[in-house]
mmCIF file of C-alpha atoms and ligand atoms in Angstrom:
data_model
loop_
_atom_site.group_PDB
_atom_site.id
_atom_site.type_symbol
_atom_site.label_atom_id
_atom_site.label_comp_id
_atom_site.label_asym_id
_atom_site.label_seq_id
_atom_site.Cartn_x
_atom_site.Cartn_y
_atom_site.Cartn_z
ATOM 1 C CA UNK A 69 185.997 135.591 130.892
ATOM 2 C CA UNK A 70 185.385 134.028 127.888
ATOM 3 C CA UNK A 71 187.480 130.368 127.898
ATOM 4 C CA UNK A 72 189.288 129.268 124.140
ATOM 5 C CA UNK A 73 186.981 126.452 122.216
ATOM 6 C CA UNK A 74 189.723 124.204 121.686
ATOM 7 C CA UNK A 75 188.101 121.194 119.241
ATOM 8 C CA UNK A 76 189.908 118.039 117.991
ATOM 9 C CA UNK A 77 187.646 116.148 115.237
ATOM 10 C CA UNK A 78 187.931 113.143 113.558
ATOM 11 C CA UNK A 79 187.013 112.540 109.600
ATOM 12 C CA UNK A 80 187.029 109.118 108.287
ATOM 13 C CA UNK A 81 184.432 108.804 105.946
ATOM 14 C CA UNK A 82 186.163 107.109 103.070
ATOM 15 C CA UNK A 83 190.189 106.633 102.355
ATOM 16 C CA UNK A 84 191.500 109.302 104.380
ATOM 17 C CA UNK A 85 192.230 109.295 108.067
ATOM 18 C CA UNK A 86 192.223 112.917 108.686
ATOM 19 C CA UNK A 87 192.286 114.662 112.252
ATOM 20 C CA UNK A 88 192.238 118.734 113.059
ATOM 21 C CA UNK A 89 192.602 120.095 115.929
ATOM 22 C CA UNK A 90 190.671 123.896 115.997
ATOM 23 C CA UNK A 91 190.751 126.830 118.728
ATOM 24 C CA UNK A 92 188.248 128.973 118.068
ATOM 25 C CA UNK A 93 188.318 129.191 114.518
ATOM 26 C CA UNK A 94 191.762 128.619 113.743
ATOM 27 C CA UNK A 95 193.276 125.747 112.686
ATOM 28 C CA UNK A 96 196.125 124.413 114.885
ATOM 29 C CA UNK A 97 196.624 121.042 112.941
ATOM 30 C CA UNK A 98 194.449 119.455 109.912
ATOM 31 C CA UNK A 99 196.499 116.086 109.160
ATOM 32 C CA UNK A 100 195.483 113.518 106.765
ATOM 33 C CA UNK A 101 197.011 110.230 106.079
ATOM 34 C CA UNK A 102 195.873 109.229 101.963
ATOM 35 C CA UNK A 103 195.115 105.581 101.610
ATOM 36 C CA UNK A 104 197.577 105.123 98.016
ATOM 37 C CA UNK A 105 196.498 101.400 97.891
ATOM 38 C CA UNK A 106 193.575 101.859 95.789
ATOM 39 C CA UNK A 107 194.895 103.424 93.226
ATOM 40 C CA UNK A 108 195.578 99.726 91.722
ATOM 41 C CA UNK A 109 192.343 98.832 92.176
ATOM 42 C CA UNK A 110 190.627 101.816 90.378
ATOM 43 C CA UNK A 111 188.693 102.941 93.179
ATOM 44 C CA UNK A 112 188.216 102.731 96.938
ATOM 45 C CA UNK A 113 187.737 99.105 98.417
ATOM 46 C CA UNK A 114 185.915 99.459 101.748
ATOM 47 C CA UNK A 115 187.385 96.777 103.644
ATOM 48 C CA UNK A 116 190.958 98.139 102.844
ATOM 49 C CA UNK A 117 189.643 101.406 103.546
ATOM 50 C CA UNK A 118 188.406 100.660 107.139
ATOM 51 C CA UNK A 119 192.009 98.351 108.397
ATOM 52 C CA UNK A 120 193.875 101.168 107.094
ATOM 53 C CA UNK A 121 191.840 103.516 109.272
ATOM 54 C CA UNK A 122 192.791 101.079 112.197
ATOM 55 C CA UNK A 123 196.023 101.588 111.793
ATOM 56 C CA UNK A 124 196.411 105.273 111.040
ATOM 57 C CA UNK A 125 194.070 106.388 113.678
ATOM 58 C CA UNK A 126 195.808 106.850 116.709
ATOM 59 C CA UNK A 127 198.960 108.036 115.130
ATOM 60 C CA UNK A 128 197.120 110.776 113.334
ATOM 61 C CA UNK A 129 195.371 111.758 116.180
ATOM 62 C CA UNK A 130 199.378 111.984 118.073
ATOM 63 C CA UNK A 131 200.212 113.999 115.464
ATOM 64 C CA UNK A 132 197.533 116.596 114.981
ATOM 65 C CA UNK A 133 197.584 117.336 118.598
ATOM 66 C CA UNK A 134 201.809 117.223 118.547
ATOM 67 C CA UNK A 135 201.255 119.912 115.742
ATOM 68 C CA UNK A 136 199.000 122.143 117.396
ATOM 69 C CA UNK A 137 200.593 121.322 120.424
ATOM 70 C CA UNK A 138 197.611 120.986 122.592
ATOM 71 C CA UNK A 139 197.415 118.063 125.230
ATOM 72 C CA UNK A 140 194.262 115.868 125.353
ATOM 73 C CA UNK A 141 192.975 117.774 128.729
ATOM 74 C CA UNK A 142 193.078 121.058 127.102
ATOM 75 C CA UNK A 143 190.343 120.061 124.477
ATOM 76 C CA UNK A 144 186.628 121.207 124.721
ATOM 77 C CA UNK A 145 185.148 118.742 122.415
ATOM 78 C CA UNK A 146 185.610 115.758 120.358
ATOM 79 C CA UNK A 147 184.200 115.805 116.299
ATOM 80 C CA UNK A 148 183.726 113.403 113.919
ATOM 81 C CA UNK A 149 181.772 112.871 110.724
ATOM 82 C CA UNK A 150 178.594 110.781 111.528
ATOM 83 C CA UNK A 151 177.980 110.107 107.506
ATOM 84 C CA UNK A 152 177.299 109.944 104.421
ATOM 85 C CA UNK A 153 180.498 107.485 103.424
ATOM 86 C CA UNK A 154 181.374 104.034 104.103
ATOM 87 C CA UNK A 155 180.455 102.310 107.293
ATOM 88 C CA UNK A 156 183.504 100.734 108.590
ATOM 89 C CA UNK A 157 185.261 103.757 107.533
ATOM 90 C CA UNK A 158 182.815 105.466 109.366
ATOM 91 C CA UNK A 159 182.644 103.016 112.371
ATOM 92 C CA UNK A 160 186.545 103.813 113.300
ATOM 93 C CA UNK A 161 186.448 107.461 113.323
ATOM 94 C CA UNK A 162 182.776 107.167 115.530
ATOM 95 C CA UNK A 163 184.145 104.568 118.033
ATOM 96 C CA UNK A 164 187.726 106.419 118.455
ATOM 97 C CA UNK A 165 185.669 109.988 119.254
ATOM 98 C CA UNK A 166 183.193 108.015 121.373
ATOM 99 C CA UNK A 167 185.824 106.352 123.249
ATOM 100 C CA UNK A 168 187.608 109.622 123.795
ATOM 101 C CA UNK A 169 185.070 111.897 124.275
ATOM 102 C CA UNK A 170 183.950 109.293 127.339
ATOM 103 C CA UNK A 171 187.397 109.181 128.723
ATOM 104 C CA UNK A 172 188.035 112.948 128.941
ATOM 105 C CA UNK A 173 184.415 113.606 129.513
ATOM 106 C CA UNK A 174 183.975 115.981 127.660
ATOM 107 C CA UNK A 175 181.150 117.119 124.525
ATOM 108 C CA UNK A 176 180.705 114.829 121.542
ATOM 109 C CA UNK A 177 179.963 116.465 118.065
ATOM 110 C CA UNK A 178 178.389 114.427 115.166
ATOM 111 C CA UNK A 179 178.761 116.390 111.802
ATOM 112 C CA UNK A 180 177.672 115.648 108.426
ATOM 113 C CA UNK A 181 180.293 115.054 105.950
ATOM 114 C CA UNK A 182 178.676 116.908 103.222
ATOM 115 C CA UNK A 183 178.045 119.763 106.018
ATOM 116 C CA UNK A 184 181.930 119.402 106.304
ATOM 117 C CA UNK A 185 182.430 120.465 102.526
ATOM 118 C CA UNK A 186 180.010 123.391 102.787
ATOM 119 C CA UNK A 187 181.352 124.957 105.651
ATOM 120 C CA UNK A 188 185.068 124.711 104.520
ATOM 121 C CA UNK A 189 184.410 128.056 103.072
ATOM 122 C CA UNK A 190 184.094 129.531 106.847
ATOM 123 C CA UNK A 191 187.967 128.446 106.975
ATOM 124 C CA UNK A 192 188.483 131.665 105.319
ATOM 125 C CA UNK A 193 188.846 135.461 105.956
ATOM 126 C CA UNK A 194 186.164 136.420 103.530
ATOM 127 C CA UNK A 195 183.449 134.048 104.699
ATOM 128 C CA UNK A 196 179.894 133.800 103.141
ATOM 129 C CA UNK A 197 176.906 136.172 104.183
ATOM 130 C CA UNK A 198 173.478 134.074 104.653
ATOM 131 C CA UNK A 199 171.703 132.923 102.964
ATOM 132 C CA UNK A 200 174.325 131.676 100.573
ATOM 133 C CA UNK A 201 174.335 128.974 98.396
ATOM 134 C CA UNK A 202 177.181 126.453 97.828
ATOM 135 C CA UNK A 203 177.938 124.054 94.627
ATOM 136 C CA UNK A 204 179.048 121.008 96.369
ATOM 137 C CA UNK A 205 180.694 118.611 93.979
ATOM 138 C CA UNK A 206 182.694 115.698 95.569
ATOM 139 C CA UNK A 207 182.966 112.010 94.598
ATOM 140 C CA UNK A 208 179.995 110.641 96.086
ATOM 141 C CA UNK A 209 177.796 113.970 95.855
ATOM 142 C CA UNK A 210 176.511 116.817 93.165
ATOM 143 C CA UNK A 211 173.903 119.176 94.707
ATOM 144 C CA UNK A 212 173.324 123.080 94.953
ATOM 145 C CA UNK A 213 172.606 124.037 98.882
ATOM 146 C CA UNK A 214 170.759 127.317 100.192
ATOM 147 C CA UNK A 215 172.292 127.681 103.256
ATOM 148 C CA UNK A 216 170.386 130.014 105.752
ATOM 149 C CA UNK A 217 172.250 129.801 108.746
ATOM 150 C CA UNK A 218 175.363 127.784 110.060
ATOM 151 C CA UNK A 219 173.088 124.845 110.939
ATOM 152 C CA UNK A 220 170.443 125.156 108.832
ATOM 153 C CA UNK A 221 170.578 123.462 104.730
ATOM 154 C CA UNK A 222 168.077 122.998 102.340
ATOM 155 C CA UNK A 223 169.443 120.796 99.287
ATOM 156 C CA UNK A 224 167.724 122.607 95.647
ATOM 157 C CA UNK A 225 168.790 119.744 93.775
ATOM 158 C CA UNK A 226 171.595 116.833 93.553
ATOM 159 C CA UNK A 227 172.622 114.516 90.836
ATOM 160 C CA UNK A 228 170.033 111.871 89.657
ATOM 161 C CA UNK A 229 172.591 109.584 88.928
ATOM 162 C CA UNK A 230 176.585 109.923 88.928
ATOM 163 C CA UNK A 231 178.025 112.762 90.992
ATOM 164 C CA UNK A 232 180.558 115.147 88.977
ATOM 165 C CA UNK A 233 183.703 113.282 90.532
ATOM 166 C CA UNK A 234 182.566 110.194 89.645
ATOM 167 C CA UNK A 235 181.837 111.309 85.684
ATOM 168 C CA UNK A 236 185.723 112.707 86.425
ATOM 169 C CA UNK A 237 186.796 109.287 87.743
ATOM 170 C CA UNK A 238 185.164 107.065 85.341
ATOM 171 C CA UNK A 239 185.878 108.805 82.188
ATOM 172 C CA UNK A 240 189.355 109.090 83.310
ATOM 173 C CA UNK A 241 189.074 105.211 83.681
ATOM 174 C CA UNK A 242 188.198 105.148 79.864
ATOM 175 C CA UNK A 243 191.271 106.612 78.956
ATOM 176 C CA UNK A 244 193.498 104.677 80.752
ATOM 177 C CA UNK A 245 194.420 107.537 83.553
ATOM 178 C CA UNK A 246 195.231 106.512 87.295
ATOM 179 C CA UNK A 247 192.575 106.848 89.934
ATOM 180 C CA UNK A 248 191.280 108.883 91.462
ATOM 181 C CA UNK A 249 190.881 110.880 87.729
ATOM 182 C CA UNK A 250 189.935 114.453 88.402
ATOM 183 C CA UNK A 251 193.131 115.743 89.248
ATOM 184 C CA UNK A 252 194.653 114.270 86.124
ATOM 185 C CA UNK A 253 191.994 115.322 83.754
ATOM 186 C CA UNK A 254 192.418 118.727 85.028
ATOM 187 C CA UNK A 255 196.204 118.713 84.914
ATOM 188 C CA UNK A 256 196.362 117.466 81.293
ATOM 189 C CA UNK A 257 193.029 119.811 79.942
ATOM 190 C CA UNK A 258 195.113 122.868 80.818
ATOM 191 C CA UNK A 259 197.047 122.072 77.422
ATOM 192 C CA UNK A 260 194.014 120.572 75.191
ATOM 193 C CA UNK A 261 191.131 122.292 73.479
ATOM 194 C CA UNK A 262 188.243 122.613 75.074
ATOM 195 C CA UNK A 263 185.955 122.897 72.101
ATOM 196 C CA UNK A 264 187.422 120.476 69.975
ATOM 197 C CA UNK A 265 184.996 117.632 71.080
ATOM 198 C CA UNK A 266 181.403 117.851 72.141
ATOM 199 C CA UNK A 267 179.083 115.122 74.509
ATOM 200 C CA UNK A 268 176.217 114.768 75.694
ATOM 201 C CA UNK A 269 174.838 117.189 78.121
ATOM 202 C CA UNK A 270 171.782 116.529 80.560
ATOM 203 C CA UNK A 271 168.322 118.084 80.076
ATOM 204 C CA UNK A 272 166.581 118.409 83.147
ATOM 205 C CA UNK A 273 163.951 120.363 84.923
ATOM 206 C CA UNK A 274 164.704 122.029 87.758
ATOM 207 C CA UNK A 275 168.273 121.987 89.486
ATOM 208 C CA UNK A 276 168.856 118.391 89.635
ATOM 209 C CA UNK A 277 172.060 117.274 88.292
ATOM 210 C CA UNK A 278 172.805 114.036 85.698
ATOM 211 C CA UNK A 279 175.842 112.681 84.590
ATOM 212 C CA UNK A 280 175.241 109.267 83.402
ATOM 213 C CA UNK A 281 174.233 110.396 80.111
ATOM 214 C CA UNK A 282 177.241 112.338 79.095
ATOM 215 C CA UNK A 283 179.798 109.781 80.752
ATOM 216 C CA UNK A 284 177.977 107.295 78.595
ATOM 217 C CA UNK A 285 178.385 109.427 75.252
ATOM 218 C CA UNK A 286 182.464 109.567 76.250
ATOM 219 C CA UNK A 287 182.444 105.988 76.722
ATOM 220 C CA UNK A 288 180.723 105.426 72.846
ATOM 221 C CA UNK A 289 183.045 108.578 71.167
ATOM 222 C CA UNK A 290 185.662 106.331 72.512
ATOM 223 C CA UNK A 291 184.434 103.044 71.233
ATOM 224 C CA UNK A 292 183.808 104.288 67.879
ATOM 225 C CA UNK A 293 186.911 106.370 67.350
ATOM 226 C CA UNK A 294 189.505 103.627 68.447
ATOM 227 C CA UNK A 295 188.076 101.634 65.990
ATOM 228 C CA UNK A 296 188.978 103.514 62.675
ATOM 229 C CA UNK A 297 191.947 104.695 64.984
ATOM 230 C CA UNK A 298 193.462 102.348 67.738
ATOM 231 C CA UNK A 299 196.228 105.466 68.855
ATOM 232 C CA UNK A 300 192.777 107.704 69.342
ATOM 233 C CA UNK A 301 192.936 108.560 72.747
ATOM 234 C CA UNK A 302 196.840 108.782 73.373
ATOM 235 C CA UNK A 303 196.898 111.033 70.342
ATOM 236 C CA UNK A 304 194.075 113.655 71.289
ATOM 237 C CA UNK A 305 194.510 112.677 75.508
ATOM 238 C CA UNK A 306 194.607 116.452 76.475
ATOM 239 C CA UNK A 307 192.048 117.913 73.988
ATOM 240 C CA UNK A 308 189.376 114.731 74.904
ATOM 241 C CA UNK A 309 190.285 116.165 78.782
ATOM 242 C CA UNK A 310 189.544 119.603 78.124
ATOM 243 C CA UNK A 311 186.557 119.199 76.235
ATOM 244 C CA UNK A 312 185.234 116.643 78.606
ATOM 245 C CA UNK A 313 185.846 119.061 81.807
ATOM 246 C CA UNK A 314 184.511 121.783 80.233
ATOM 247 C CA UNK A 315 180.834 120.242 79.427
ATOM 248 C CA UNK A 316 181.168 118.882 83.295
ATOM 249 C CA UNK A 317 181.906 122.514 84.320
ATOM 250 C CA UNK A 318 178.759 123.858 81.657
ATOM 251 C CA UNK A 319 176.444 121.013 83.378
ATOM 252 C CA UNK A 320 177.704 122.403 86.998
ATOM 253 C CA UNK A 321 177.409 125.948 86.409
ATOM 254 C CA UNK A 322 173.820 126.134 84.288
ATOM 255 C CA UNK A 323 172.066 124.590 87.086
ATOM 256 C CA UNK A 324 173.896 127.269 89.642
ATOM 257 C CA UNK A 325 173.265 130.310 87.473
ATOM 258 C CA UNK A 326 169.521 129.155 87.304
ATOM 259 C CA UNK A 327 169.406 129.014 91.044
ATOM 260 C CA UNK A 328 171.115 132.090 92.231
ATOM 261 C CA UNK A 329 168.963 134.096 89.697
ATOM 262 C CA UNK A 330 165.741 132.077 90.833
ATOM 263 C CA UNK A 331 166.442 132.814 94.624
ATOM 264 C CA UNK A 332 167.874 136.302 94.178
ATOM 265 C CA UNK A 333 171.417 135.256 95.660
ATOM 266 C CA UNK A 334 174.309 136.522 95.309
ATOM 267 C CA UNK A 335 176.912 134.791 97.540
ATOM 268 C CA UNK A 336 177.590 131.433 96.112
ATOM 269 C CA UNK A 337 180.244 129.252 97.768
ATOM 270 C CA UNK A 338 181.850 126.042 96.400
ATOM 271 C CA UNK A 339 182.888 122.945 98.141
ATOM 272 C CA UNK A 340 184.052 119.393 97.954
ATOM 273 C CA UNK A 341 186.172 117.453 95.926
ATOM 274 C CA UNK A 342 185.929 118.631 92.301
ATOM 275 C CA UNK A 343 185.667 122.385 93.760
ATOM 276 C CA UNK A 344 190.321 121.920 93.645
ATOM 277 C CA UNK A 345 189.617 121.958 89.962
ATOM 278 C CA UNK A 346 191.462 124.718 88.566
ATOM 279 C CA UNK A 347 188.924 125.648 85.805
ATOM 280 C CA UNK A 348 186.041 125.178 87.665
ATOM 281 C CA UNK A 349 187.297 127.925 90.224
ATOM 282 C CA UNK A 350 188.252 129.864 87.480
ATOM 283 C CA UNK A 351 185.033 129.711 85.899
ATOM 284 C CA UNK A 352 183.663 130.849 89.313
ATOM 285 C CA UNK A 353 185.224 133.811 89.766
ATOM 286 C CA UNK A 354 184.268 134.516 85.656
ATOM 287 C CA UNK A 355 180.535 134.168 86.630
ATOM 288 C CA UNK A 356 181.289 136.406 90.184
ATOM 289 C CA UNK A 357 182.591 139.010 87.893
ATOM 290 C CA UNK A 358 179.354 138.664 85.106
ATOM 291 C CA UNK A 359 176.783 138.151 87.379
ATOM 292 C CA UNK A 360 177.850 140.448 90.534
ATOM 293 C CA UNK A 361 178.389 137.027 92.727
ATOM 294 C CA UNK A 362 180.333 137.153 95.699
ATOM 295 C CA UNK A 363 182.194 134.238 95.238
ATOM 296 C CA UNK A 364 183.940 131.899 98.194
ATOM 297 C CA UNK A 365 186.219 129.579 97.593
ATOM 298 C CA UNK A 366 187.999 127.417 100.010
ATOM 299 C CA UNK A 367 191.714 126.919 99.935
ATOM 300 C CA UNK A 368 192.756 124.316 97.794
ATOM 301 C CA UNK A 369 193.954 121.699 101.003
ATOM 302 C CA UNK A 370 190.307 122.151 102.326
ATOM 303 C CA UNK A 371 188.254 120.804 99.383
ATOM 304 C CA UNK A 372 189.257 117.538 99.548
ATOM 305 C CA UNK A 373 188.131 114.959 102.510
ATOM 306 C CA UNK A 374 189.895 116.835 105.669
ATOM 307 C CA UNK A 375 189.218 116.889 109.236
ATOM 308 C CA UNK A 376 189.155 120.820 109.167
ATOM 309 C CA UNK A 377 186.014 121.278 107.598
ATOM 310 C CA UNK A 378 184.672 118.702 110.767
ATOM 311 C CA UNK A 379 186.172 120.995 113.020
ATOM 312 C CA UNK A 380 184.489 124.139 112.086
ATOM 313 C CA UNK A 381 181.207 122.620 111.128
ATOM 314 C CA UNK A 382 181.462 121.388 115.084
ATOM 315 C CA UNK A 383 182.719 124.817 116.559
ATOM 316 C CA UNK A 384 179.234 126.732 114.913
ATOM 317 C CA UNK A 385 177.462 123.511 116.669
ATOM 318 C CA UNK A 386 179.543 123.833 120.248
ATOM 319 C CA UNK A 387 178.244 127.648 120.072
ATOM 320 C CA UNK A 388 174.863 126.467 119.874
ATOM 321 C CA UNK A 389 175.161 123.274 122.608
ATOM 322 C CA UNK A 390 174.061 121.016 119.588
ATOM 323 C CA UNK A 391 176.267 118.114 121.487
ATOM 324 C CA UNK A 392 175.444 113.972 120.475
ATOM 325 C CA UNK A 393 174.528 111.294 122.276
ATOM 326 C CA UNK A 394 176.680 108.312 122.975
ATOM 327 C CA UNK A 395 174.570 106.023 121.497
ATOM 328 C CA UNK A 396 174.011 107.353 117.687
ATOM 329 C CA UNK A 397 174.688 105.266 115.158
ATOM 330 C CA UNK A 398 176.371 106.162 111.981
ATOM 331 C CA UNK A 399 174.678 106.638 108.861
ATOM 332 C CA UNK A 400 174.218 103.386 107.006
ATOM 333 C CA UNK A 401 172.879 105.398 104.182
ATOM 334 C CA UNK A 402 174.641 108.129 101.397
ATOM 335 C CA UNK A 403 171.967 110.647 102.316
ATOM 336 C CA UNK A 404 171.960 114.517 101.987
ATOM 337 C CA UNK A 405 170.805 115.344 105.591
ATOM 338 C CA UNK A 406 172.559 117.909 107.354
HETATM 339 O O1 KG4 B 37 185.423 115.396 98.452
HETATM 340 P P1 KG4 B 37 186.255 114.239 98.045
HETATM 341 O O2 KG4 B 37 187.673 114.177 98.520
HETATM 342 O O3 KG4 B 37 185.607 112.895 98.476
HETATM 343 C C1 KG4 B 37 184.257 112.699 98.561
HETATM 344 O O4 KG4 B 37 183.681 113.063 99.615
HETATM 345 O O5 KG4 B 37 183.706 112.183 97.549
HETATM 346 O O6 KG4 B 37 186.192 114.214 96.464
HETATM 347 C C2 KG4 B 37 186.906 113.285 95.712
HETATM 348 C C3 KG4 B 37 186.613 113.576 94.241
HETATM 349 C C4 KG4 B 37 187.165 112.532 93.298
HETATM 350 O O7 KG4 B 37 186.144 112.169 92.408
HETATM 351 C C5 KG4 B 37 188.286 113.277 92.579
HETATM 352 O O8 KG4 B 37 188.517 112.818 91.269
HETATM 353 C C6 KG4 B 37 187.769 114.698 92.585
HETATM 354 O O9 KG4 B 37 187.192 114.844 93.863
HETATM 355 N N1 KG4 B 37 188.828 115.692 92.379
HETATM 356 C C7 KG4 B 37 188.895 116.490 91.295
HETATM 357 C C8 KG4 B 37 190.078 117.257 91.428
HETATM 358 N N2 KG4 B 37 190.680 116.904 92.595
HETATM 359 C C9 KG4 B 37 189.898 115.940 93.169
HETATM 360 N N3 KG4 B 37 188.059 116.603 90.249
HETATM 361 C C10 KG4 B 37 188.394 117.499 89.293
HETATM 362 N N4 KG4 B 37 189.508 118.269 89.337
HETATM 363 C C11 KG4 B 37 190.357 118.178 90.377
HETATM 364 N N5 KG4 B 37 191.456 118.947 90.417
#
């Protein structure tokens, strides 16, 4: 008889301490405790990042597993993002899995976190056929993956410079908003004009991404309109929004169009943390409908940071006995390895 996977993982990569707790392929618990301290700083501050961790932790673990209401000795295996993110946010979530996976003696699972974000669209009914290829836009990260098989990635391109969330972020900065920005950009674009203002846009060979360039044109349109006008921004805040989400959402979806025609693929998946922006999934489902894509898009609480995406990146690794040692170290590096 076949015995339940039962899988508790662990995702602490940046400024949330999130834990899930997974049998099989359903999720049982996916708790996250936000870090809100930040927000006065503009952006995450690692060493608050990683004593916050310290104290959310074990809590968060108590609660996933009060939610799902599975006991410690009914898990198979312990998860937990290995990297890309911040090391001592990284360190707490390793050493708590380590130490717990030891104690109960049971598997260890390292995933990537940028794994996490592609396979968040297996948290779904309608999941992708392989190969597939996912847009994964987060804070940190821009890049268009082929995926062939649940383990197996090959990154087509990534952003030279800025990821999309960051262009989000900083421009958002510019005008004042509170961090993080994307949320609020897209909030206040759904009442501006989306043509009304045109920047830069990136021209690049192949499907790497750039966003330096246009987040630089925002920041001089600024400069040189508040100085015939002071009220500029406050007085054209949502049509500035639109227009600068929609030439993000252009930049995102040339280099994805180009790739899914150059490949011959038609199941295209999006992940990460710009992937909750209401156009952009809009615009998906546009371009499913045009181009004859099947289109996958995770539910809105898995395309942030989340422990769920951990857990089922970890359950397709379980199947295959792809356990970790003890001894690996986290990454020290923001790399794109799967
Ligand atoms: O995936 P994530 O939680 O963290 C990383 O791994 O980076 O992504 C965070 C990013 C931030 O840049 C945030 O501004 C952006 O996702 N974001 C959004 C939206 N919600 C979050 N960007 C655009 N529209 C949104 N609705």
């Amino acid at each position: 008889m076949n015995k339940d996977i039962t899988i508790l993982a662990i995702e602490s990569s940046c400024d949330d301490t999130s834990v899930a707790v997974l049998r099989d392929k359903t999720v049982l618990s996916n708790v996250i405790a936000s870090q809100k301290m930040h927000e006065e700083y503009g952006g995450v501050v690692p060493e608050l990042a990683s004593r916050a961790h310290m104290q959310n932790i074990v809590p968060v673990v108590h609660t996933a597993l009060k939610r799902a209401n599975v006991s410690l000795n009914e898990l198979s295996a312990i998860a937990y993002t290995r990297g890309p993110g911040l090391l001592g946010s990284l360190l707490v979530g390793t050493s708590f899995a380590k130490s717990l996976a030891i104690s109960l003696d049971i598997p260890l699972i390292d995933v990537n976190h940028l794994q996490g974000h592609v396979m968040a669209t297996f948290l779904t009914e309608n999941t992708p056929k392989f190969p597939f290829l996912c847009l994964l836009v987060s804070g940190g990260n821009s890049q268009i993956v082929k995926v062939t098989d649940y383990n197996c990635y090959e990154i087509l391109g990534q952003t030279i410079d800025d990821a999309a969330g960051e262009a989000f972020d900083k421009c958002a900065k510019m005008m004042q908003l509170p961090y993080p920005g994307g949320a609020v950009i897209d909030k206040l674009a759904q009442q501006g004009d989306p043509h009304r203002f045109t920047f830069a846009k990136p021209h690049l060979a192949g499907y790497d991404y750039s966003f330096s360039g246009l987040k630089t044109s925002f920041l001089y349109f600024l400069r040189d309109n508040l100085k015939v006008n002071p009220n500029f921004i406050e007085e054209n805040k949502v049509d500035l929004c639109a227009s600068l989400q929609t030439t993000i959402i252009d930049i995102l979806m040339a280099k994805l169009l180009k790739a899914a025609t150059d490949f011959h693929i038609h199941e295209i998946a999006i992940g990460g943390g710009v992937s909750a922006n209401s156009q952009l999934r809009q615009t998906m489902l546009q371009y499913g409908e045009k181009y004859h894509w099947n289109v996958h898009i995770p539910p809105f609480e898995y395309t942030t940071d989340n422990a769920a995406m951990i857990a089922i990146s970890a359950y397709y690794k379980y199947l295959n006995r792809d356990f970790s040692s003890i001894d690996l170290p986290p990454f020290a590096k923001m790399t794109g390895e799967a």
